[in-house]
Amino acid sequence: QELLVAESLGKHPLQNRWALWFFKNDKSKMWQENLRLITKFSTVEDFWALYSHIQPASKLSSGCDYSLFKDGIEPMWEDSQNKRGGRWLITLAKQQRHTELDRFWLETLMCLVGEMFDDYSDEVCGAVINIRAKGDKIAIWTREAENREGVIHIGRVYKEHLGLSQKVAIGYQAHADTATKSSSLTKTKFVV
Amino acid sequence: EKKRYDREFLLGFQFIFASM
């Protein structure tokens, strides 16, 4: 029905309905309380309306996150569709917040809503951006860390869309590994 | 058929609101 409405308005429907979440680190509250659903959208036009309406990631205060996930998947490891998965992680140096961060995040969002991972787009769960004083992070989460072919394809296409040089390597970590180790010791499962 | 949009197509809509 949503599809018909969208099309009747002349809007361009997306393959998936997406939910944008916002996390603000308030130590006095429970983690779940700090996580808020902003809104959901399922057309190209509504994506841009939302994107142009919200604060750019580079303007968020430290400790905040945006997460964009397929409707029905919550932006946390524990979600049944994330649990066996992992993430392609982009770690940025501090000065990149003012040069690349917003551009990288927009490319990430477009890869998701445009289903730009060919036959493997169904492997994608969502993407997260963490704004941290020690260096910001952007990641695309996929649902099955053992699905080597899909994970590698997504990593290669993602790297291309970000315009990263061949000299720059990005790593994929399984959530199960990230959850149990301190970030510097987390095992990297794949590299592209 | 999966609804896919490439980067250029999506960017074509980015500033549609400014013109509206």
Short mmCIF file of C-alpha atoms in Angstrom, two decimals:
data_model
loop_
_atom_site.label_atom_id
_atom_site.label_comp_id
_atom_site.label_asym_id
_atom_site.label_seq_id
_atom_site.Cartn_x
_atom_site.Cartn_y
_atom_site.Cartn_z
CA GLN A 1 0.00 0.00 0.00
CA GLU A 2 2.89 2.32 0.87
CA LEU A 3 4.39 1.54 -2.50
CA LEU A 4 1.18 2.56 -4.29
CA VAL A 5 0.97 5.79 -2.29
CA ALA A 6 4.59 6.61 -2.99
CA GLU A 7 4.23 5.98 -6.68
CA SER A 8 0.93 7.83 -6.95
CA LEU A 9 2.71 10.87 -5.52
CA GLY A 10 5.39 10.42 -8.18
CA LYS A 11 7.97 9.43 -5.57
CA HIS A 12 10.67 6.83 -6.19
CA PRO A 13 10.19 3.85 -3.86
CA LEU A 14 13.20 2.21 -2.24
CA GLN A 15 13.65 -1.56 -2.10
CA ASN A 16 13.63 -1.41 1.68
CA ARG A 17 12.07 0.72 4.37
CA TRP A 18 14.87 2.26 6.46
CA ALA A 19 14.93 3.52 10.04
CA LEU A 20 17.30 6.28 11.20
CA TRP A 21 18.32 6.07 14.88
CA PHE A 22 20.15 8.57 17.07
CA PHE A 23 22.26 7.71 20.13
CA LYS A 24 23.37 10.35 22.63
CA ASN A 25 25.66 9.22 25.39
CA ASP A 26 23.94 10.30 28.62
CA LYS A 27 25.71 8.48 31.45
CA SER A 28 22.82 9.04 33.83
CA LYS A 29 20.50 6.94 31.61
CA MET A 30 20.34 3.26 30.57
CA TRP A 31 21.93 2.54 27.20
CA GLN A 32 18.54 1.66 25.64
CA GLU A 33 17.11 4.98 26.82
CA ASN A 34 19.86 6.86 25.00
CA LEU A 35 18.94 5.22 21.72
CA ARG A 36 16.05 6.93 19.90
CA LEU A 37 14.28 6.14 16.63
CA ILE A 38 14.18 9.36 14.62
CA THR A 39 11.96 8.27 11.72
CA LYS A 40 11.47 5.72 8.92
CA PHE A 41 11.37 6.30 5.16
CA SER A 42 11.00 4.26 2.00
CA THR A 43 11.36 6.68 -0.94
CA VAL A 44 14.28 8.57 -2.48
CA GLU A 45 12.54 11.89 -1.85
CA ASP A 46 11.88 11.15 1.83
CA PHE A 47 15.50 10.08 2.27
CA TRP A 48 16.70 13.51 1.09
CA ALA A 49 14.03 15.34 3.06
CA LEU A 50 15.31 13.62 6.21
CA TYR A 51 18.99 14.00 5.32
CA SER A 52 18.64 17.74 4.65
CA HIS A 53 16.69 18.15 7.87
CA ILE A 54 19.02 16.53 10.41
CA GLN A 55 22.29 17.78 11.87
CA PRO A 56 25.34 16.78 9.80
CA ALA A 57 27.33 14.05 11.56
CA SER A 58 30.39 16.33 11.82
CA LYS A 59 28.30 18.73 13.95
CA LEU A 60 27.18 16.10 16.48
CA SER A 61 28.76 16.22 19.91
CA SER A 62 31.25 13.53 20.93
CA GLY A 63 29.66 10.31 22.09
CA CYS A 64 26.75 10.53 19.61
CA ASP A 65 25.89 8.03 16.85
CA TYR A 66 23.62 7.88 13.85
CA SER A 67 22.47 4.44 12.72
CA LEU A 68 20.54 3.59 9.57
CA PHE A 69 19.08 0.06 9.62
CA LYS A 70 16.53 -1.87 7.61
CA ASP A 71 13.11 -1.65 9.21
CA GLY A 72 12.80 -4.46 11.75
CA ILE A 73 16.51 -4.64 12.62
CA GLU A 74 17.64 -2.81 15.74
CA PRO A 75 21.08 -1.14 15.65
CA MET A 76 22.69 -3.45 18.19
CA TRP A 77 24.78 -6.65 18.14
CA GLU A 78 22.09 -8.52 20.06
CA ASP A 79 19.48 -8.20 17.32
CA SER A 80 18.86 -11.65 15.86
CA GLN A 81 19.76 -10.38 12.35
CA ASN A 82 23.05 -8.83 13.51
CA LYS A 83 24.21 -11.50 15.96
CA ARG A 84 25.99 -13.73 13.41
CA GLY A 85 27.21 -10.80 11.38
CA GLY A 86 29.96 -8.25 11.48
CA ARG A 87 31.03 -4.90 10.10
CA TRP A 88 33.34 -3.26 7.59
CA LEU A 89 34.95 -0.60 9.75
CA ILE A 90 36.29 2.76 8.57
CA THR A 91 38.38 4.47 11.25
CA LEU A 92 39.05 8.16 10.68
CA ALA A 93 41.84 10.37 12.03
CA LYS A 94 40.68 13.39 14.03
CA GLN A 95 41.33 15.91 11.27
CA GLN A 96 39.21 13.87 8.83
CA ARG A 97 36.09 14.98 10.69
CA HIS A 98 36.22 18.27 8.81
CA THR A 99 37.37 16.89 5.46
CA GLU A 100 35.91 13.42 4.81
CA LEU A 101 33.44 12.43 7.53
CA ASP A 102 30.20 13.87 6.13
CA ARG A 103 31.06 12.84 2.59
CA PHE A 104 31.93 9.26 3.67
CA TRP A 105 28.69 9.02 5.66
CA LEU A 106 26.57 10.25 2.74
CA GLU A 107 28.25 7.75 0.38
CA THR A 108 27.50 5.05 2.96
CA LEU A 109 23.82 6.03 3.18
CA MET A 110 23.49 6.09 -0.60
CA CYS A 111 25.06 2.62 -0.89
CA LEU A 112 22.38 1.34 1.49
CA VAL A 113 19.25 3.04 0.21
CA GLY A 114 20.31 2.53 -3.43
CA GLU A 115 20.98 -1.19 -2.85
CA MET A 116 24.39 -0.75 -4.47
CA PHE A 117 25.84 -4.11 -3.47
CA ASP A 118 24.34 -5.99 -6.39
CA ASP A 119 23.25 -9.55 -5.51
CA TYR A 120 24.54 -9.13 -1.96
CA SER A 121 22.43 -6.16 -0.88
CA ASP A 122 20.25 -8.50 1.21
CA GLU A 123 23.35 -9.22 3.32
CA VAL A 124 23.37 -5.60 4.53
CA CYS A 125 21.66 -4.85 7.86
CA GLY A 126 22.61 -1.19 8.22
CA ALA A 127 25.35 1.34 8.94
CA VAL A 128 26.56 3.20 12.02
CA ILE A 129 28.60 6.38 12.48
CA ASN A 130 30.24 7.01 15.87
CA ILE A 131 31.41 10.54 16.71
CA ARG A 132 34.26 10.14 19.18
CA ALA A 133 36.97 12.52 20.40
CA LYS A 134 39.68 9.90 19.80
CA GLY A 135 38.63 9.42 16.14
CA ASP A 136 35.27 8.91 14.39
CA LYS A 137 34.18 5.54 12.96
CA ILE A 138 31.79 4.54 10.17
CA ALA A 139 30.78 0.93 9.58
CA ILE A 140 28.46 -1.11 7.37
CA TRP A 141 26.97 -4.08 9.22
CA THR A 142 26.19 -7.33 7.41
CA ARG A 143 24.14 -10.25 8.67
CA GLU A 144 26.46 -13.25 8.20
CA ALA A 145 30.20 -13.02 8.92
CA GLU A 146 30.75 -16.52 7.48
CA ASN A 147 29.33 -15.53 4.08
CA ARG A 148 32.81 -14.78 2.76
CA GLU A 149 31.80 -14.09 -0.86
CA GLY A 150 29.11 -11.58 0.08
CA VAL A 151 31.20 -9.88 2.74
CA ILE A 152 34.20 -9.44 0.44
CA HIS A 153 32.03 -8.13 -2.41
CA ILE A 154 30.38 -5.57 -0.13
CA GLY A 155 33.80 -4.50 1.20
CA ARG A 156 35.24 -4.00 -2.26
CA VAL A 157 32.24 -2.06 -3.59
CA TYR A 158 32.11 0.04 -0.41
CA LYS A 159 35.79 0.91 -0.61
CA GLU A 160 35.31 1.95 -4.24
CA HIS A 161 32.35 4.22 -3.38
CA LEU A 162 34.38 5.88 -0.63
CA GLY A 163 37.14 6.51 -3.16
CA LEU A 164 39.78 4.94 -0.91
CA SER A 165 43.14 4.29 -2.58
CA GLN A 166 44.43 0.74 -3.07
CA LYS A 167 47.09 1.57 -0.45
CA VAL A 168 44.38 1.96 2.23
CA ALA A 169 43.10 -1.32 3.71
CA ILE A 170 39.81 -1.70 5.53
CA GLY A 171 38.98 -4.59 7.86
CA TYR A 172 35.89 -6.67 8.63
CA GLN A 173 35.27 -7.87 12.18
CA ALA A 174 32.63 -10.29 13.37
CA HIS A 175 30.38 -8.78 16.08
CA ALA A 176 30.98 -11.90 18.17
CA ASP A 177 34.71 -11.02 18.22
CA THR A 178 34.16 -7.27 18.76
CA ALA A 179 31.85 -7.97 21.69
CA THR A 180 34.40 -10.07 23.55
CA LYS A 181 37.70 -8.19 22.98
CA SER A 182 38.97 -4.64 23.51
CA SER A 183 38.81 -2.91 20.13
CA SER A 184 42.58 -2.93 19.54
CA LEU A 185 42.69 -6.72 19.97
CA THR A 186 39.61 -7.55 17.89
CA LYS A 187 40.44 -10.15 15.25
CA THR A 188 40.05 -8.93 11.65
CA LYS A 189 38.33 -11.61 9.60
CA PHE A 190 38.69 -10.09 6.12
CA VAL A 191 40.68 -7.20 4.59
CA VAL A 192 40.18 -5.43 1.24
CA GLU B 1 12.78 -6.51 -9.98
CA LYS B 2 14.86 -5.04 -7.11
CA LYS B 3 14.65 -1.28 -6.82
CA ARG B 4 18.23 -0.11 -7.26
CA TYR B 5 19.45 3.45 -7.77
CA ASP B 6 22.98 4.49 -8.63
CA ARG B 7 24.83 7.34 -6.99
CA GLU B 8 24.22 9.89 -9.74
CA PHE B 9 20.49 9.19 -9.82
CA LEU B 10 20.18 9.60 -6.05
CA LEU B 11 22.25 12.81 -6.02
CA GLY B 12 19.94 14.20 -8.70
CA PHE B 13 17.25 14.43 -6.02
CA GLN B 14 19.39 15.88 -3.23
CA PHE B 15 18.54 19.51 -3.83
CA ILE B 16 15.06 19.00 -5.20
CA PHE B 17 13.65 20.53 -2.01
CA ALA B 18 15.62 23.73 -2.40
CA SER B 19 14.04 24.28 -5.83
CA MET B 20 10.52 23.32 -4.63
#
